[in-house]
XYZ file of C-alpha atoms in Angstrom:
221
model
C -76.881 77.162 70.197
C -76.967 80.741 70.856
C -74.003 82.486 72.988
C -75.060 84.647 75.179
C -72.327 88.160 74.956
C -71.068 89.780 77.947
C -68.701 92.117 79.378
C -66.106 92.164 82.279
C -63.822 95.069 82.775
C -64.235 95.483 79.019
C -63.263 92.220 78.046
C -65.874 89.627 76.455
C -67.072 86.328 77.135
C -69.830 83.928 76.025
C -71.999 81.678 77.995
C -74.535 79.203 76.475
C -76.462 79.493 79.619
C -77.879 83.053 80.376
C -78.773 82.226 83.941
C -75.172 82.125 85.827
C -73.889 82.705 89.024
C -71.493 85.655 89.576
C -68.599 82.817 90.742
C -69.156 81.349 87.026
C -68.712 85.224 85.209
C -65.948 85.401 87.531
C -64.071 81.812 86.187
C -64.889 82.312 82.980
C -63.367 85.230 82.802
C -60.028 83.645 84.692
C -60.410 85.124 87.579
C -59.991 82.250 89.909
C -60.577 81.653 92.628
C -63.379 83.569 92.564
C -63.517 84.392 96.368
C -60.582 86.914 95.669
C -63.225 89.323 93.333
C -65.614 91.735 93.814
C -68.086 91.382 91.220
C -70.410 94.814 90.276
C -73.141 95.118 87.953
C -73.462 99.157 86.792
C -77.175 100.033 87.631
C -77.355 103.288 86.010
C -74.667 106.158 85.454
C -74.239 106.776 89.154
C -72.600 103.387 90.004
C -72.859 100.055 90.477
C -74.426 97.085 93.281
C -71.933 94.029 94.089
C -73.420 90.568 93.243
C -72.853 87.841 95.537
C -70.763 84.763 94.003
C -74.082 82.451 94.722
C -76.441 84.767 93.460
C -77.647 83.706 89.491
C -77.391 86.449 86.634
C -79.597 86.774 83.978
C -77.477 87.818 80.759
C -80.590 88.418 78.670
C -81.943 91.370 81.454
C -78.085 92.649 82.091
C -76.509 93.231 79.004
C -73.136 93.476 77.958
C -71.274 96.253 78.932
C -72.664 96.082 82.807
C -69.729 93.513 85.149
C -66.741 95.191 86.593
C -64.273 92.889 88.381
C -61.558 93.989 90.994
C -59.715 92.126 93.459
C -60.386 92.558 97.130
C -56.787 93.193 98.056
C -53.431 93.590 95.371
C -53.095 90.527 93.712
C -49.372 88.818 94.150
C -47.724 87.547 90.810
C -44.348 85.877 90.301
C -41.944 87.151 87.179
C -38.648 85.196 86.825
C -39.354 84.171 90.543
C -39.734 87.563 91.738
C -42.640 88.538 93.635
C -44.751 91.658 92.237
C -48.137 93.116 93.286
C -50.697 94.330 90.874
C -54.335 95.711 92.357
C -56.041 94.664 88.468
C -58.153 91.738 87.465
C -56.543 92.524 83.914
C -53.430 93.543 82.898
C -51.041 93.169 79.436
C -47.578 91.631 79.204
C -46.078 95.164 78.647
C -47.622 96.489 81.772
C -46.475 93.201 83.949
C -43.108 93.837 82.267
C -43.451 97.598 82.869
C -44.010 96.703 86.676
C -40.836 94.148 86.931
C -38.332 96.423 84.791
C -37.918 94.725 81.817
C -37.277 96.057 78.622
C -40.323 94.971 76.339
C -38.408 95.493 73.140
C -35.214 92.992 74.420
C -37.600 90.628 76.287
C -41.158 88.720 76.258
C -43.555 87.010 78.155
C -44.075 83.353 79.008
C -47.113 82.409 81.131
C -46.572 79.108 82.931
C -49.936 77.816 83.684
C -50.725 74.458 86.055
C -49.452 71.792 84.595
C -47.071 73.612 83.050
C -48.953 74.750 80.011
C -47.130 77.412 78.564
C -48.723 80.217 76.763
C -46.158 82.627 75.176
C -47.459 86.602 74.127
C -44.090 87.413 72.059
C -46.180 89.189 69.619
C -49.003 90.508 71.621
C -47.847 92.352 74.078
C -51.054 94.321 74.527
C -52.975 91.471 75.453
C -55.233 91.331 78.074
C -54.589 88.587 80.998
C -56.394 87.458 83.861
C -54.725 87.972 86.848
C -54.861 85.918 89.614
C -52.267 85.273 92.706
C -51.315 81.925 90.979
C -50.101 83.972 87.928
C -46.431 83.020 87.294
C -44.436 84.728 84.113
C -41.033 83.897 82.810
C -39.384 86.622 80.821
C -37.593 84.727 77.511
C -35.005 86.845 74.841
C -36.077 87.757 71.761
C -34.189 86.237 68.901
C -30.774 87.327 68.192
C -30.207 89.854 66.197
C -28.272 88.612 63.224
C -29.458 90.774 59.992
C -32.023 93.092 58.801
C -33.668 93.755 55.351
C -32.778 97.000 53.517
C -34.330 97.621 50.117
C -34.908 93.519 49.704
C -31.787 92.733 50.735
C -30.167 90.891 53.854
C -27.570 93.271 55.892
C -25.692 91.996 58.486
C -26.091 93.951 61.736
C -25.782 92.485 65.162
C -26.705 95.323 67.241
C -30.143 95.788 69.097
C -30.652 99.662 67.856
C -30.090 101.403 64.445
C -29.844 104.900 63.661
C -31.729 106.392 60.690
C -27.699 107.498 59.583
C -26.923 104.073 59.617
C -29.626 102.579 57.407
C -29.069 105.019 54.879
C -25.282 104.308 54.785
C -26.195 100.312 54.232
C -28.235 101.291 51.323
C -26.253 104.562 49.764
C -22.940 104.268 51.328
C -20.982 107.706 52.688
C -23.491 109.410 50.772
C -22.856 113.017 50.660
C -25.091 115.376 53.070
C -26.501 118.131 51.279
C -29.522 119.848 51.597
C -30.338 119.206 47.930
C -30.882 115.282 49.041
C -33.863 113.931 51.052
C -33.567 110.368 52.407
C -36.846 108.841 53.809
C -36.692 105.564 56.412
C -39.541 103.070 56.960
C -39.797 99.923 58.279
C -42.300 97.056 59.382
C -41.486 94.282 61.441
C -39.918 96.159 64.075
C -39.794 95.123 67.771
C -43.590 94.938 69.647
C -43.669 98.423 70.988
C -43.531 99.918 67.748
C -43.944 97.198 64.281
C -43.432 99.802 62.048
C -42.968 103.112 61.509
C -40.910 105.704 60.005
C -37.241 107.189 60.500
C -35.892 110.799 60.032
C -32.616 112.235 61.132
C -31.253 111.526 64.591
C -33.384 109.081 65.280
C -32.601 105.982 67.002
C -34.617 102.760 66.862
C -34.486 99.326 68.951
C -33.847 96.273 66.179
C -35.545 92.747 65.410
C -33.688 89.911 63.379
C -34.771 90.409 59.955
C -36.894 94.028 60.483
C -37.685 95.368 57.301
C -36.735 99.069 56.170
C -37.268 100.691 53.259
C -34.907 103.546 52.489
C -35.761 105.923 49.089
C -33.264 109.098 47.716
C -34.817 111.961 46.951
C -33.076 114.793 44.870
C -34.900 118.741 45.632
C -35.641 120.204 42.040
């Protein structure tokens, strides 16, 4: 059967019908209940006309990039029991962390749906979720840091940052500092803001259990 594509607030769905009501764009997209959205439909390049939740939608005349969503009044979510307010239909687990002060690199996301279905966005922090005012998050630590990887091999380190001075000393020791000797830092499995990367001196980096770096010596001719 052929899925019919479209668009809301930039995010896409699929319909095997392409005659639907506004309320069904608006639950298929999560955005329940639908009585707390204003649905749009962009008309041409000067705005866009509001379509009534009973009023049916043909996907084959409207395209894909035409439905914007936005709640009639700020939206109330709970994180770790706390009440916070958002005012969009969409919003990522670093911005909803963002909003309730939690460090994204130390902490992620749990979404605790009804009937308790858990859905957990540890490694996708720039996902996009529907927000509605039943939207409850619990934040949950990220594994302990107990070692990382230098050069294929397991260091112990304990601590939640790392200087690019102390990676090269795990690999090289007190190596001497001269100007003759270039040492270059990457890494890859690094903590969600930033997976990977690259180090140089004075920097300072937050740390995941097992993070990968790769640390080369470089003598100036």
């Amino acid at each position: 059967m052929v899925k019919n594509i479209y668009k809301v607030n930039g995010q896409r769905f699929e319909s095997e019908n392409h005659r639907i009501t506004g309320s069904i764009i608006l639950s298929n997209a999560g955005l329940e209940p639908p009585e707390d959205y204003e649905l749009l439909y962009k008309i041409n390049e000067k705005g866009y006309t509001p379509i009534q939740l009973d009023e049916e939608v043909d996907l084959k005349m409207a395209g894909i990039e035409g439905f914007r969503a936005r709640p009639y009044k700020a939206l109330t979510i709970k994180v770790d029991g706390k009440n916070i307010e958002v005012e969009a239909c969409f919003i990522t687990p670093r911005e909803i962390m963002s909003l309730a002060g939690i460090n994204p690199d130390q902490f992620f996301l749990k979404e605790i749906r009804p009937r308790n279905v858990e859905v957990t966005y540890e490694d996708d922090i720039e996902h996009k979720i529907a927000i509605s005012k039943r939207s409850c998050f619990v934040s949950c630590q990220v594994e302990k840091v107990e070692c990382i990887i230098v050069n294929a091999r397991e260091k112990p380190w304990d601590k939640n940052e790392i200087s690019f001075e102390e990676v090269v000393r795990l690999q090289f020791g007190d190596a001497p500092c001269s100007p003759q000797v270039i040492f270059t830092v990457i890494y890859k499995k690094g903590v969600p803001s930033k997976p990977e990367g690259s180090m140089v001196r004075g920097d300072v980096i937050s740390v995941r259990n097992k993070m990968i770096f790769n640390v080369t010596q470089t003598n100036k001719s």
